[in-house]
Amino acid sequence: MVRMAMPEIVGLLDALGFRGGCTVEAMVATRNADGSQNAAPMGVTRTGSDLLEIKPYRSSATYRNLSERGEACVNLTDNPCLFLVTAFKREDLRGFKRPQIDEDLSLGSADASVFVEVLSSGEVSRDRGRFPCRALSIEVRRRLPRAFSRGRAEAIEAVVHATRIEAYMRLGRRGDAEKPYKRFNECKGVVEGVSSPDSAEASVMEALEALISRWMKALR
């Protein structure tokens, strides 16, 4: 990886949609202790001209890897299938292909990859860590703009809510799962209204419904 000049980094972060103080959803790839790669959907916040902040849960592989390795790649995509398969790695999601993570931690299927180094570590709360990072290099693969799709956006949002539903269900806190479940159903309504039945986002919603149903039955 060749480090890029700061003005070029800043310009590309601006062009890719990173805004100061705003959080974007991305696929954060890190390296495990055994050298293998791990990818997980995660919010990433721009906190300075060339600075990004990642706040993973302390129980996650991303937290451990950032603490031990100090490197990551922030991969940008609006493909809800990638968010699904990386959010629920332990699930048998037939029909969905897991992404190939390259040795440099980039996803070839991502629209762009931002390579970062961890500057320090801290805590947001008892459950979440904070890792300020500096962008070192950016690779852009898709140059043409893509029409905004509410369906794709809401399918990704549904994956985020489903991760919270799963966490509460595993803890037996069904009441706490009601709010994200309500938001999940709102996302479902949007996808059904604007996306075709054979779209990727419709397939993601179908898979999520099956997972949530299984989690709920397990608590009965």
XYZ file of C-alpha atoms in Angstrom:
220
model
C 0.000 0.000 0.000
C 1.325 3.422 -1.005
C 0.515 6.239 1.395
C -1.318 9.093 -0.257
C -0.759 12.789 0.335
C -3.109 14.321 2.884
C -4.838 16.740 0.435
C -5.698 13.797 -1.817
C -7.007 11.789 1.156
C -9.170 14.704 2.285
C -10.561 15.268 -1.195
C -11.485 11.623 -1.651
C -13.114 11.354 1.787
C -15.213 14.389 0.876
C -16.129 12.897 -2.501
C -17.041 9.536 -0.958
C -19.573 11.171 1.349
C -17.730 11.327 4.669
C -18.875 14.449 6.491
C -17.440 15.784 9.713
C -19.279 14.393 12.747
C -21.487 12.134 10.603
C -21.553 8.341 10.813
C -21.668 6.143 7.715
C -22.296 2.408 7.573
C -19.351 0.440 6.217
C -17.762 -2.990 6.159
C -14.768 -2.808 8.507
C -12.205 -5.526 7.767
C -9.510 -6.419 10.309
C -6.936 -9.161 10.786
C -7.415 -11.952 13.322
C -4.671 -13.226 15.612
C -4.051 -16.203 13.294
C -3.625 -13.917 10.290
C -7.033 -14.592 8.749
C -9.374 -11.731 7.880
C -12.620 -10.656 9.497
C -15.249 -8.287 8.100
C -18.146 -6.772 10.031
C -20.691 -4.022 9.345
C -20.004 -1.013 11.514
C -20.635 2.695 11.831
C -17.619 4.890 11.049
C -17.482 8.593 11.954
C -15.285 11.249 10.399
C -13.750 13.259 13.233
C -11.113 15.268 11.372
C -9.732 16.039 7.928
C -8.113 12.598 7.547
C -9.415 11.025 10.765
C -12.061 8.342 11.174
C -13.370 6.795 14.392
C -14.539 3.204 14.828
C -16.534 2.220 17.932
C -16.953 -1.571 18.077
C -18.431 -3.562 20.931
C -15.751 -4.857 23.270
C -16.994 -8.423 22.786
C -16.425 -8.295 19.012
C -13.576 -9.644 16.922
C -13.186 -6.154 15.445
C -12.426 -4.734 18.888
C -9.822 -7.416 19.602
C -8.209 -7.046 16.207
C -8.002 -3.265 16.329
C -6.477 -3.494 19.809
C -3.870 -6.062 18.793
C -3.118 -5.252 15.156
C -3.776 -1.535 14.819
C -4.900 -1.685 11.194
C -8.178 -1.899 9.328
C -9.845 -1.267 6.007
C -13.129 0.626 5.823
C -14.950 -0.800 2.803
C -17.867 1.117 1.317
C -20.824 -0.582 -0.324
C -24.592 -0.264 -0.553
C -25.029 -3.988 -1.186
C -27.335 -5.232 1.615
C -26.292 -8.847 0.987
C -22.757 -8.069 2.171
C -24.092 -6.501 5.359
C -26.260 -9.562 5.969
C -23.596 -12.255 5.587
C -20.964 -10.404 7.607
C -23.369 -9.457 10.399
C -24.564 -13.053 10.854
C -21.492 -15.180 10.162
C -22.683 -18.008 12.400
C -25.951 -18.426 10.527
C -26.511 -20.761 7.600
C -27.536 -18.214 4.986
C -28.024 -20.319 1.901
C -28.103 -18.483 -1.378
C -25.883 -15.666 -0.123
C -22.205 -15.564 -1.034
C -19.681 -14.460 1.556
C -17.314 -11.720 0.377
C -13.714 -12.362 -0.553
C -11.387 -10.349 1.687
C -8.016 -9.631 0.103
C -4.715 -9.817 1.947
C -4.678 -6.014 2.335
C -8.151 -6.248 4.002
C -10.007 -4.720 1.084
C -13.178 -6.249 -0.360
C -12.979 -6.529 -4.110
C -16.767 -6.216 -4.288
C -16.751 -2.913 -2.382
C -17.135 0.393 -4.211
C -14.184 1.910 -2.357
C -11.720 0.954 0.377
C -10.166 3.293 2.938
C -7.020 1.883 4.556
C -6.490 3.172 8.093
C -4.075 2.892 11.016
C -5.200 3.001 14.632
C -3.824 6.009 16.517
C -5.054 5.191 20.026
C -7.795 3.375 21.905
C -10.336 4.327 24.533
C -13.848 3.625 25.719
C -17.240 4.992 24.770
C -18.964 2.994 27.487
C -18.538 -0.184 29.464
C -19.590 -2.137 26.383
C -17.978 -0.204 23.539
C -14.479 0.886 22.655
C -13.260 3.868 20.636
C -10.490 3.727 18.051
C -9.414 6.986 16.400
C -7.782 6.124 13.060
C -5.908 7.964 10.325
C -6.660 7.311 6.670
C -3.485 6.326 4.833
C -4.724 5.440 1.370
C -7.985 5.111 -0.572
C -8.881 2.884 -3.498
C -11.980 3.785 -5.515
C -13.417 1.095 -7.793
C -16.750 2.511 -8.898
C -16.452 5.902 -10.538
C -19.977 6.308 -11.868
C -22.702 7.552 -9.492
C -25.463 5.137 -8.553
C -29.122 6.081 -8.220
C -30.224 6.259 -4.590
C -32.486 3.389 -3.573
C -34.600 3.588 -0.441
C -34.973 -0.179 -0.668
C -31.218 -0.813 -0.482
C -30.823 1.736 2.292
C -33.682 0.308 4.366
C -32.448 -3.263 3.888
C -29.078 -2.264 5.336
C -30.880 -0.478 8.173
C -32.877 -3.661 8.775
C -29.661 -5.657 9.180
C -28.507 -3.189 11.838
C -31.774 -3.549 13.752
C -31.664 -7.328 13.397
C -28.251 -7.443 15.098
C -29.802 -5.664 18.088
C -32.788 -7.989 18.097
C -30.446 -10.987 18.138
C -28.372 -9.547 20.988
C -31.445 -8.924 23.156
C -32.907 -12.331 22.338
C -29.689 -14.094 23.332
C -29.873 -12.277 26.670
C -33.533 -13.230 27.118
C -34.566 -9.553 27.042
C -37.524 -9.839 24.709
C -39.013 -6.555 25.881
C -35.902 -4.636 24.860
C -36.111 -6.233 21.407
C -39.526 -4.683 20.734
C -38.197 -1.283 19.627
C -35.682 -2.584 17.051
C -38.294 -5.125 15.914
C -40.733 -2.280 15.257
C -38.066 -0.458 13.233
C -37.318 -3.660 11.356
C -40.966 -3.903 10.290
C -40.901 -0.284 9.162
C -37.867 -1.081 6.997
C -39.689 -4.116 5.640
C -42.637 -1.951 4.609
C -40.375 0.400 2.656
C -38.592 -2.458 0.873
C -41.905 -4.047 -0.076
C -43.130 -0.708 -1.398
C -40.161 0.318 -3.563
C -38.176 -2.833 -4.420
C -39.063 -5.697 -6.726
C -39.747 -9.143 -5.203
C -36.641 -10.562 -6.916
C -34.279 -7.795 -5.749
C -31.294 -8.346 -3.474
C -32.889 -6.264 -0.738
C -36.091 -8.326 -0.839
C -34.005 -11.499 -0.441
C -32.176 -9.955 2.519
C -35.441 -9.073 4.227
C -36.755 -12.612 3.706
C -33.603 -14.080 5.264
C -33.788 -11.684 8.211
C -37.436 -12.552 8.846
C -36.529 -16.237 8.999
C -33.703 -15.552 11.473
C -35.844 -13.359 13.721
C -38.643 -15.937 13.720
C -36.188 -18.618 14.817
C -34.768 -16.420 17.585
C -38.267 -15.717 18.897
C -39.264 -19.380 18.884
C -36.121 -20.230 20.842
C -37.369 -18.022 23.706
C -40.790 -19.664 23.976
